[in-house]
Amino acid sequence: MGKGTILQDEYAKDYLESLRDGSLQQGIPIGCELDNHLVYKQGSFNVILGQSNVGKTFWIVWYFLALSKKGIRFLIFSSENSIGSLKRNLIEFHLGKEIKNCSKEEIEEAHQEITKYFKFIDTEHLYTYLDLIKVFEENEGIYDSVVIDPYN
């Protein structure tokens, strides 16, 4: 047996014990049926795939808004969608109605609320992955999650 086998065995025992005693770090639920299939875990890497125009970004924005209610903060780069359209989605989800049915005061209050949890990287420039990593590093500790939503 090699050294890795012993290490893996000890890891498995620790994992099983943490399950038994309830000390296993859990993800953050949002309080709906989705929690049975997906929970946010700090430091995880997730990829969401799908055909064009099936609602990936729309769903992600809804999910992130739900997580923001738990205090999670997001730094988002979305090259396919304008910052305005993403903020519109967030405001409409937050208020539960379309912008056209909201007062100026409701929109301003919702905008102030989402601004506490969401920051968007300017999409007027073409970024390399190294540019984005630099922006993420510059904001380390300010945001809990970074998002790259590239052109489909």
Backbone as numpy.savetxt, mean C-alpha at the origin, in Angstrom:
# Nx Ny Nz CAx CAy CAz Cx Cy Cz
24.27 -34.51 7.28 23.43 -33.32 7.28 24.31 -32.08 7.28
23.90 -31.10 6.48 24.64 -29.85 6.43 24.15 -28.87 7.48
24.87 -27.79 7.62 24.53 -26.78 8.61 23.15 -26.18 8.36
22.78 -25.99 7.10 21.48 -25.41 6.77 20.32 -26.23 7.25
20.48 -27.54 7.27 19.41 -28.43 7.71 19.09 -28.19 9.17
20.12 -28.05 9.99 19.91 -27.82 11.42 19.28 -26.45 11.64
19.77 -25.44 10.96 19.22 -24.10 11.08 17.75 -24.09 10.68
17.42 -24.72 9.56 16.03 -24.76 9.11 15.15 -25.48 10.12
15.65 -26.53 10.73 14.87 -27.26 11.73 14.59 -26.36 12.93
15.59 -25.63 13.40 15.40 -24.72 14.53 14.42 -23.61 14.17
14.54 -23.10 12.96 13.62 -22.05 12.51 12.19 -22.58 12.52
11.98 -23.78 12.01 10.65 -24.38 11.97 10.10 -24.54 13.38
10.92 -24.96 14.31 10.46 -25.12 15.69 10.06 -23.78 16.28
10.88 -22.75 16.03 10.56 -21.41 16.53 9.25 -20.90 15.92
9.09 -21.13 14.63 7.88 -20.71 13.93 6.65 -21.40 14.52
6.73 -22.71 14.69 5.60 -23.46 15.23 5.28 -23.02 16.66
6.30 -22.75 17.44 6.07 -22.29 18.81 5.40 -20.91 18.80
5.83 -20.02 17.89 5.22 -18.70 17.83 3.75 -18.78 17.40
3.43 -19.76 16.57 2.02 -19.99 16.22 1.24 -20.45 17.45
1.84 -21.36 18.20 1.18 -21.91 19.37 0.94 -20.86 20.45
1.98 -20.05 20.72 1.85 -19.09 21.82 1.29 -17.73 21.40
0.99 -17.57 20.11 0.37 -16.33 19.64 1.33 -15.19 19.42
2.64 -15.44 19.41 3.61 -14.36 19.24 4.04 -14.14 17.79
3.51 -14.93 16.84 3.84 -14.76 15.43 3.31 -13.42 14.96
4.18 -12.61 14.35 3.77 -11.30 13.86 2.72 -11.48 12.76
1.58 -10.87 12.97 0.49 -10.96 12.02 0.45 -9.72 11.13
-0.23 -9.85 10.02 -0.45 -8.70 9.17 -1.53 -7.81 9.74
-1.74 -6.67 9.10 -2.74 -5.72 9.55 -4.02 -5.95 8.76
-5.09 -6.37 9.43 -6.36 -6.58 8.73 -7.09 -5.26 8.52
-8.02 -5.26 7.57 -8.83 -4.06 7.34 -10.28 -4.25 7.79
-10.61 -5.46 8.25 -11.92 -5.68 8.83 -13.00 -6.14 7.86
-12.61 -6.92 6.86 -13.59 -7.46 5.94 -13.16 -8.86 5.49
-13.96 -9.49 4.66 -13.70 -10.85 4.18 -12.32 -10.98 3.53
-11.83 -9.92 2.92 -10.52 -9.93 2.27 -9.41 -10.36 3.22
-9.57 -10.06 4.50 -8.55 -10.41 5.50 -8.27 -11.90 5.55
-9.19 -12.73 5.10 -8.97 -14.17 5.07 -8.00 -14.58 3.96
-7.70 -13.64 3.06 -6.86 -13.95 1.91 -5.64 -13.05 1.77
-5.71 -11.85 2.33 -4.62 -10.88 2.19 -4.61 -9.96 3.39
-3.45 -9.81 4.01 -3.27 -8.80 5.04 -1.95 -8.09 4.79
-1.91 -6.83 5.12 -0.71 -6.02 4.92 0.34 -6.43 5.93
1.54 -6.68 5.43 2.67 -7.01 6.31 3.82 -6.06 5.97
4.26 -5.33 6.98 5.37 -4.40 6.81 6.59 -5.14 6.29
7.22 -4.59 5.27 8.44 -5.18 4.73 8.23 -6.25 3.69
6.99 -6.53 3.34 6.75 -7.55 2.31 6.81 -6.92 0.92
7.03 -7.75 -0.06 7.08 -7.32 -1.47 5.93 -7.99 -2.18
5.04 -7.21 -2.74 3.87 -7.75 -3.40 3.81 -7.27 -4.85
3.37 -8.14 -5.72 3.19 -7.82 -7.13 1.74 -8.11 -7.47
1.10 -7.15 -8.10 -0.29 -7.33 -8.52 -0.30 -7.27 -10.03
-0.76 -8.35 -10.63 -0.75 -8.47 -12.09 -2.17 -8.58 -12.63
-2.33 -8.14 -13.87 -3.61 -8.27 -14.54 -3.55 -7.60 -15.90
-4.53 -7.90 -16.71 -4.62 -7.29 -18.04 -4.87 -5.79 -17.91
-4.68 -5.07 -18.99 -4.95 -3.63 -19.02 -6.41 -3.34 -18.70
-6.62 -2.25 -17.97 -7.96 -1.72 -17.70 -8.91 -2.70 -17.02
-8.39 -3.47 -16.07 -9.26 -4.35 -15.30 -9.48 -3.83 -13.88
-8.83 -2.72 -13.52 -9.05 -2.10 -12.22 -7.99 -2.35 -11.17
-6.78 -2.71 -11.59 -5.71 -2.98 -10.61 -5.44 -1.75 -9.74
-5.20 -0.62 -10.36 -4.88 0.59 -9.61 -6.08 1.04 -8.79
-7.27 0.96 -9.35 -8.49 1.34 -8.64 -8.63 0.52 -7.36
-8.40 -0.80 -7.46 -8.50 -1.67 -6.30 -7.39 -1.36 -5.29
-6.17 -1.15 -5.79 -5.05 -0.86 -4.90 -5.31 0.42 -4.11
-5.83 1.44 -4.77 -6.12 2.70 -4.09 -7.17 2.49 -2.99
-8.21 1.69 -3.30 -9.22 1.38 -2.28 -8.58 0.66 -1.08
-7.76 -0.35 -1.37 -7.12 -1.13 -0.31 -6.19 -0.25 0.52
-5.43 0.61 -0.13 -4.52 1.49 0.61 -5.29 2.49 1.46
-6.42 2.98 0.97 -7.22 3.88 1.79 -7.70 3.16 3.05
-8.14 1.91 2.89 -8.55 1.12 4.06 -7.39 0.97 5.04
-6.18 0.72 4.52 -5.00 0.59 5.39 -4.63 1.92 6.04
-4.87 3.01 5.34 -4.54 4.33 5.92 -5.37 4.57 7.18
-6.55 3.98 7.26 -7.38 4.10 8.46 -6.72 3.40 9.65
-5.75 2.55 9.37 -4.97 1.88 10.41 -3.65 2.60 10.68
-3.46 3.76 10.01 -2.27 4.57 10.22 -1.12 4.30 9.26
-1.32 3.48 8.24 -0.27 3.16 7.27 -0.15 4.34 6.29
1.09 4.76 6.04 1.37 5.89 5.14 2.05 5.39 3.87
1.67 5.97 2.73 2.12 5.49 1.43 2.82 6.58 0.61
3.89 6.18 -0.06 4.57 7.00 -1.06 4.36 6.28 -2.39
3.70 6.95 -3.33 3.24 6.29 -4.54 3.82 6.93 -5.80
4.32 6.08 -6.68 4.68 6.48 -8.04 3.76 5.72 -8.98
2.94 6.45 -9.71 2.00 5.82 -10.64 2.13 6.52 -11.99
2.90 5.93 -12.87 3.20 6.58 -14.15 2.05 6.53 -15.14
1.09 5.67 -14.94 -0.02 5.54 -15.89 -1.21 6.42 -15.51
-1.29 6.81 -14.25 -2.43 7.58 -13.76 -1.96 8.93 -13.23
-2.76 9.95 -13.45 -2.39 11.26 -12.93 -2.59 11.28 -11.41
-1.84 12.13 -10.77 -1.98 12.28 -9.33 -3.39 12.76 -9.00
-3.92 13.64 -9.84 -5.29 14.12 -9.64 -6.31 13.00 -9.67
-6.17 12.08 -10.62 -7.15 10.98 -10.70 -7.03 10.04 -9.51
-5.82 9.83 -9.02 -5.64 8.99 -7.83 -6.24 9.65 -6.59
-6.00 10.97 -6.47 -6.59 11.69 -5.34 -8.11 11.71 -5.44
-8.64 11.84 -6.65 -10.08 11.79 -6.84 -10.63 10.46 -6.32
-9.98 9.36 -6.71 -10.42 8.05 -6.24 -10.38 7.97 -4.71
-9.30 8.43 -4.13 -9.17 8.39 -2.67 -10.26 9.21 -1.98
-10.52 10.41 -2.50 -11.54 11.27 -1.91 -12.93 10.64 -2.05
-13.22 10.10 -3.23 -14.52 9.48 -3.44 -14.70 8.25 -2.55
-13.66 7.44 -2.41 -13.75 6.29 -1.50 -13.93 6.77 -0.07
-13.16 7.78 0.31 -13.22 8.30 1.68 -14.62 8.83 2.00
-15.19 9.57 1.06 -16.50 10.19 1.30 -17.67 9.27 0.96
-17.40 8.24 0.16 -18.47 7.33 -0.21 -19.41 7.88 -1.27
-18.94 8.85 -2.01 -19.76 9.41 -3.09 -18.86 10.10 -4.10
-19.41 10.36 -5.27 -18.64 10.98 -6.35 -18.37 12.45 -6.03
-17.25 12.93 -6.52 -16.84 14.32 -6.32 -17.95 15.29 -6.71
-18.62 15.01 -7.81 -19.66 15.93 -8.30 -20.82 16.07 -7.32
-20.93 15.15 -6.38 -21.99 15.21 -5.38 -21.49 15.70 -4.02
-20.29 16.29 -4.00 -19.68 16.74 -2.75 -19.61 18.26 -2.71
-19.66 18.79 -1.51 -19.45 20.23 -1.35 -17.95 20.51 -1.38
-17.61 21.77 -1.59 -16.19 22.17 -1.56 -15.58 21.85 -0.20
-16.34 22.03 0.85 -15.85 21.79 2.20 -15.57 20.30 2.42
-16.46 19.44 1.93 -16.24 18.00 2.05 -14.97 17.57 1.31
-14.80 18.11 0.11 -13.62 17.76 -0.69 -12.35 18.23 0.00
-12.36 19.45 0.51 -11.17 19.98 1.18 -10.84 19.17 2.44
-11.85 18.84 3.21 -11.62 18.04 4.42 -11.07 16.66 4.07
-11.65 16.02 3.06 -11.17 14.70 2.63 -9.76 14.79 2.08
-9.47 15.85 1.33 -8.13 16.03 0.77 -7.11 16.19 1.89
-7.44 16.96 2.91 -6.53 17.13 4.05 -6.29 15.80 4.74
-7.33 14.99 4.87 -7.20 13.69 5.52 -6.30 12.74 4.73
-6.52 12.65 3.42 -5.71 11.72 2.64 -4.27 12.20 2.51
-4.06 13.50 2.57 -2.70 14.04 2.48 -1.84 13.61 3.67
-2.48 13.28 4.78 -1.74 12.79 5.95 -1.11 11.43 5.67
-1.70 10.66 4.76 -1.29 9.27 4.56 -0.73 8.96 3.18
-0.89 9.89 2.24 -0.47 9.62 0.86 0.37 10.77 0.32
1.51 10.39 -0.27 2.35 11.35 -0.99 2.62 10.72 -2.35
2.61 11.56 -3.38 2.78 11.07 -4.74 4.04 11.65 -5.36
4.76 10.82 -6.07 5.96 11.24 -6.78 5.53 11.82 -8.11
6.06 12.97 -8.44 5.76 13.67 -9.68 5.92 12.74 -10.88
4.95 12.71 -11.76 5.00 11.83 -12.93 5.34 12.59 -14.21
5.73 13.85 -14.07 6.07 14.64 -15.25 7.46 14.31 -15.78
8.22 13.55 -15.03 9.57 13.17 -15.43 9.65 11.67 -15.66
10.59 11.27 -16.46 10.85 9.84 -16.68 11.91 9.41 -15.67
11.58 8.42 -14.85 12.48 7.95 -13.81 13.02 6.57 -14.15
14.27 6.35 -13.76 14.82 5.00 -13.80 14.50 4.35 -12.45
14.71 3.06 -12.37 14.48 2.41 -11.08 15.44 2.96 -10.03
16.64 3.37 -10.43 17.60 3.94 -9.48 17.11 5.29 -8.96
16.47 6.08 -9.84 15.90 7.36 -9.40 14.82 7.12 -8.34
13.96 6.14 -8.59 12.89 5.85 -7.64 13.44 5.32 -6.32
14.44 4.47 -6.39 15.06 3.96 -5.15 15.63 5.13 -4.35
16.24 6.09 -5.02 16.79 7.25 -4.32 15.67 8.03 -3.61
14.56 8.25 -4.29 13.42 8.95 -3.68 12.91 8.15 -2.48
12.81 6.84 -2.64 12.33 6.00 -1.54 13.28 6.09 -0.35
14.57 6.04 -0.62 15.55 6.13 0.46 15.50 7.48 1.16
15.30 8.54 0.39 15.20 9.89 0.97 13.99 10.03 1.88
13.00 9.21 1.68 11.76 9.26 2.46 11.64 8.10 3.45
12.73 7.37 3.65 12.71 6.23 4.56 12.33 6.69 5.96
11.44 5.97 6.57 10.99 6.30 7.92 9.79 7.23 7.95
9.51 7.89 6.84 8.35 8.78 6.77 7.11 8.00 6.33
7.33 7.11 5.38 6.23 6.31 4.83 6.45 4.84 5.17
5.35 4.13 5.34 5.40 2.72 5.71 5.47 1.81 4.50
5.04 2.33 3.36 4.96 1.51 2.16 5.26 2.37 0.94
6.00 1.81 0.01 6.24 2.49 -1.26 5.60 1.67 -2.37
5.14 2.37 -3.38 4.40 1.72 -4.45 4.92 2.19 -5.79
5.17 1.24 -6.67 5.48 1.55 -8.06 4.35 0.96 -8.89
3.61 1.84 -9.54 2.52 1.45 -10.41 2.90 1.91 -11.81
3.61 1.05 -12.56 4.16 1.46 -13.86 3.11 1.42 -14.97
3.51 1.91 -16.14 2.66 1.74 -17.31 2.41 0.27 -17.50
1.19 -0.09 -17.86 0.84 -1.49 -18.07 1.50 -1.98 -19.36
